[in-house]
Amino acid sequence: FNREKPKPLKVGITDDLIQDIAIRKLAFGAGTLRAAVASYVQSPRYYRALMAGGARYDLKGQPCGEVTPHKQKEAESRLMMLNDRRKARKR
Protein backbone atom coordinates (compact mmCIF):
# COMPACT_ATOMS: atom_id res chain seq x y z
CA PHE A 1 0.00 0.00 0.00
CA ASN A 2 1.51 3.26 -1.12
CA ARG A 3 -0.51 6.36 -0.26
CA GLU A 4 1.57 8.55 -2.58
CA LYS A 5 1.13 6.31 -5.64
CA PRO A 6 -1.80 4.01 -4.91
CA LYS A 7 -2.65 1.11 -7.17
CA PRO A 8 -6.15 -0.28 -7.60
CA LEU A 9 -6.66 -3.14 -5.19
CA LYS A 10 -8.15 -6.54 -5.86
CA VAL A 11 -11.88 -6.71 -5.30
CA GLY A 12 -12.26 -8.47 -1.94
CA ILE A 13 -8.76 -7.66 -0.69
CA THR A 14 -10.12 -6.84 2.77
CA ASP A 15 -11.17 -10.48 3.18
CA ASP A 16 -7.69 -11.57 2.09
CA LEU A 17 -6.16 -9.25 4.67
CA ILE A 18 -8.44 -10.54 7.43
CA GLN A 19 -7.37 -14.10 6.61
CA ASP A 20 -3.73 -13.00 6.63
CA ILE A 21 -4.16 -11.43 10.07
CA ALA A 22 -5.62 -14.67 11.41
CA ILE A 23 -2.89 -16.83 9.88
CA ARG A 24 -0.10 -14.59 11.17
CA LYS A 25 -1.85 -14.06 14.54
CA LEU A 26 -1.43 -10.30 14.38
CA ALA A 27 -2.63 -8.23 17.32
CA PHE A 28 -5.33 -6.12 15.70
CA GLY A 29 -8.83 -6.87 14.63
CA ALA A 30 -10.91 -6.84 11.51
CA GLY A 31 -12.52 -3.51 12.44
CA THR A 32 -9.18 -1.75 12.59
CA LEU A 33 -8.19 -3.30 9.29
CA ARG A 34 -11.45 -2.31 7.60
CA ALA A 35 -11.00 1.28 8.79
CA ALA A 36 -7.45 1.38 7.42
CA VAL A 37 -8.49 -0.03 4.05
CA ALA A 38 -11.44 2.38 3.88
CA SER A 39 -9.10 5.30 4.52
CA TYR A 40 -6.86 4.15 1.68
CA VAL A 41 -9.57 3.45 -0.91
CA GLN A 42 -11.51 6.65 -0.18
CA SER A 43 -8.56 8.95 -0.86
CA PRO A 44 -8.47 11.30 -3.85
CA ARG A 45 -5.29 9.65 -5.13
CA TYR A 46 -6.88 6.21 -5.02
CA TYR A 47 -9.93 7.49 -6.91
CA ARG A 48 -7.59 8.92 -9.55
CA ALA A 49 -5.81 5.56 -9.81
CA LEU A 50 -9.16 3.87 -10.43
CA MET A 51 -10.12 6.50 -13.00
CA ALA A 52 -6.91 5.73 -14.92
CA GLY A 53 -8.01 2.10 -15.25
CA GLY A 54 -5.64 -0.80 -15.70
CA ALA A 55 -4.78 -3.70 -13.46
CA ARG A 56 -5.89 -4.35 -9.90
CA TYR A 57 -3.34 -5.82 -7.49
CA ASP A 58 -3.41 -8.51 -4.81
CA LEU A 59 -1.57 -8.67 -1.47
CA LYS A 60 1.65 -9.74 -3.16
CA GLY A 61 1.52 -6.87 -5.66
CA GLN A 62 0.58 -9.16 -8.52
CA PRO A 63 -1.98 -8.09 -11.14
CA CYS A 64 -5.32 -9.83 -10.64
CA GLY A 65 -8.12 -8.34 -12.67
CA GLU A 66 -8.85 -5.01 -14.27
CA VAL A 67 -10.65 -1.85 -13.23
CA THR A 68 -13.92 -1.90 -15.14
CA PRO A 69 -15.25 1.14 -17.01
CA HIS A 70 -18.13 1.21 -14.51
CA LYS A 71 -15.69 1.46 -11.59
CA GLN A 72 -13.74 4.17 -13.43
CA LYS A 73 -16.91 6.26 -13.74
CA GLU A 74 -17.90 5.52 -10.15
CA ALA A 75 -14.48 6.71 -8.95
CA GLU A 76 -14.85 9.91 -10.96
CA SER A 77 -18.25 10.57 -9.35
CA ARG A 78 -16.91 9.87 -5.86
CA LEU A 79 -13.95 12.17 -6.41
CA MET A 80 -16.26 14.94 -7.59
CA MET A 81 -18.44 14.50 -4.48
CA LEU A 82 -15.39 14.53 -2.24
CA ASN A 83 -14.13 17.72 -3.88
CA ASP A 84 -17.58 19.33 -3.56
CA ARG A 85 -17.67 18.50 0.16
CA ARG A 86 -14.22 19.98 0.68
CA LYS A 87 -15.21 23.17 -1.14
CA ALA A 88 -18.40 23.45 0.93
CA ARG A 89 -16.40 23.17 4.18
CA LYS A 90 -14.13 26.03 3.13
CA ARG A 91 -17.08 28.41 2.68
Coordinates of C-alpha atoms in Angstrom, one line a residue:
F1 CA 0.0 0.0 0.0
N2 CA 1.5 3.3 -1.1
R3 CA -0.5 6.4 -0.3
E4 CA 1.6 8.6 -2.6
K5 CA 1.1 6.3 -5.6
P6 CA -1.8 4.0 -4.9
K7 CA -2.6 1.1 -7.2
P8 CA -6.1 -0.3 -7.6
L9 CA -6.7 -3.1 -5.2
K10 CA -8.1 -6.5 -5.9
V11 CA -11.9 -6.7 -5.3
G12 CA -12.3 -8.5 -1.9
I13 CA -8.8 -7.7 -0.7
T14 CA -10.1 -6.8 2.8
D15 CA -11.2 -10.5 3.2
D16 CA -7.7 -11.6 2.1
L17 CA -6.2 -9.2 4.7
I18 CA -8.4 -10.5 7.4
Q19 CA -7.4 -14.1 6.6
D20 CA -3.7 -13.0 6.6
I21 CA -4.2 -11.4 10.1
A22 CA -5.6 -14.7 11.4
I23 CA -2.9 -16.8 9.9
R24 CA -0.1 -14.6 11.2
K25 CA -1.9 -14.1 14.5
L26 CA -1.4 -10.3 14.4
A27 CA -2.6 -8.2 17.3
F28 CA -5.3 -6.1 15.7
G29 CA -8.8 -6.9 14.6
A30 CA -10.9 -6.8 11.5
G31 CA -12.5 -3.5 12.4
T32 CA -9.2 -1.7 12.6
L33 CA -8.2 -3.3 9.3
R34 CA -11.5 -2.3 7.6
A35 CA -11.0 1.3 8.8
A36 CA -7.4 1.4 7.4
V37 CA -8.5 0.0 4.0
A38 CA -11.4 2.4 3.9
S39 CA -9.1 5.3 4.5
Y40 CA -6.9 4.2 1.7
V41 CA -9.6 3.5 -0.9
Q42 CA -11.5 6.7 -0.2
S43 CA -8.6 8.9 -0.9
P44 CA -8.5 11.3 -3.9
R45 CA -5.3 9.6 -5.1
Y46 CA -6.9 6.2 -5.0
Y47 CA -9.9 7.5 -6.9
R48 CA -7.6 8.9 -9.6
A49 CA -5.8 5.6 -9.8
L50 CA -9.2 3.9 -10.4
M51 CA -10.1 6.5 -13.0
A52 CA -6.9 5.7 -14.9
G53 CA -8.0 2.1 -15.2
G54 CA -5.6 -0.8 -15.7
A55 CA -4.8 -3.7 -13.5
R56 CA -5.9 -4.4 -9.9
Y57 CA -3.3 -5.8 -7.5
D58 CA -3.4 -8.5 -4.8
L59 CA -1.6 -8.7 -1.5
K60 CA 1.6 -9.7 -3.2
G61 CA 1.5 -6.9 -5.7
Q62 CA 0.6 -9.2 -8.5
P63 CA -2.0 -8.1 -11.1
C64 CA -5.3 -9.8 -10.6
G65 CA -8.1 -8.3 -12.7
E66 CA -8.8 -5.0 -14.3
V67 CA -10.6 -1.8 -13.2
T68 CA -13.9 -1.9 -15.1
P69 CA -15.2 1.1 -17.0
H70 CA -18.1 1.2 -14.5
K71 CA -15.7 1.5 -11.6
Q72 CA -13.7 4.2 -13.4
K73 CA -16.9 6.3 -13.7
E74 CA -17.9 5.5 -10.2
A75 CA -14.5 6.7 -8.9
E76 CA -14.9 9.9 -11.0
S77 CA -18.2 10.6 -9.3
R78 CA -16.9 9.9 -5.9
L79 CA -13.9 12.2 -6.4
M80 CA -16.3 14.9 -7.6
M81 CA -18.4 14.5 -4.5
L82 CA -15.4 14.5 -2.2
N83 CA -14.1 17.7 -3.9
D84 CA -17.6 19.3 -3.6
R85 CA -17.7 18.5 0.2
R86 CA -14.2 20.0 0.7
K87 CA -15.2 23.2 -1.1
A88 CA -18.4 23.4 0.9
R89 CA -16.4 23.2 4.2
K90 CA -14.1 26.0 3.1
R91 CA -17.1 28.4 2.7

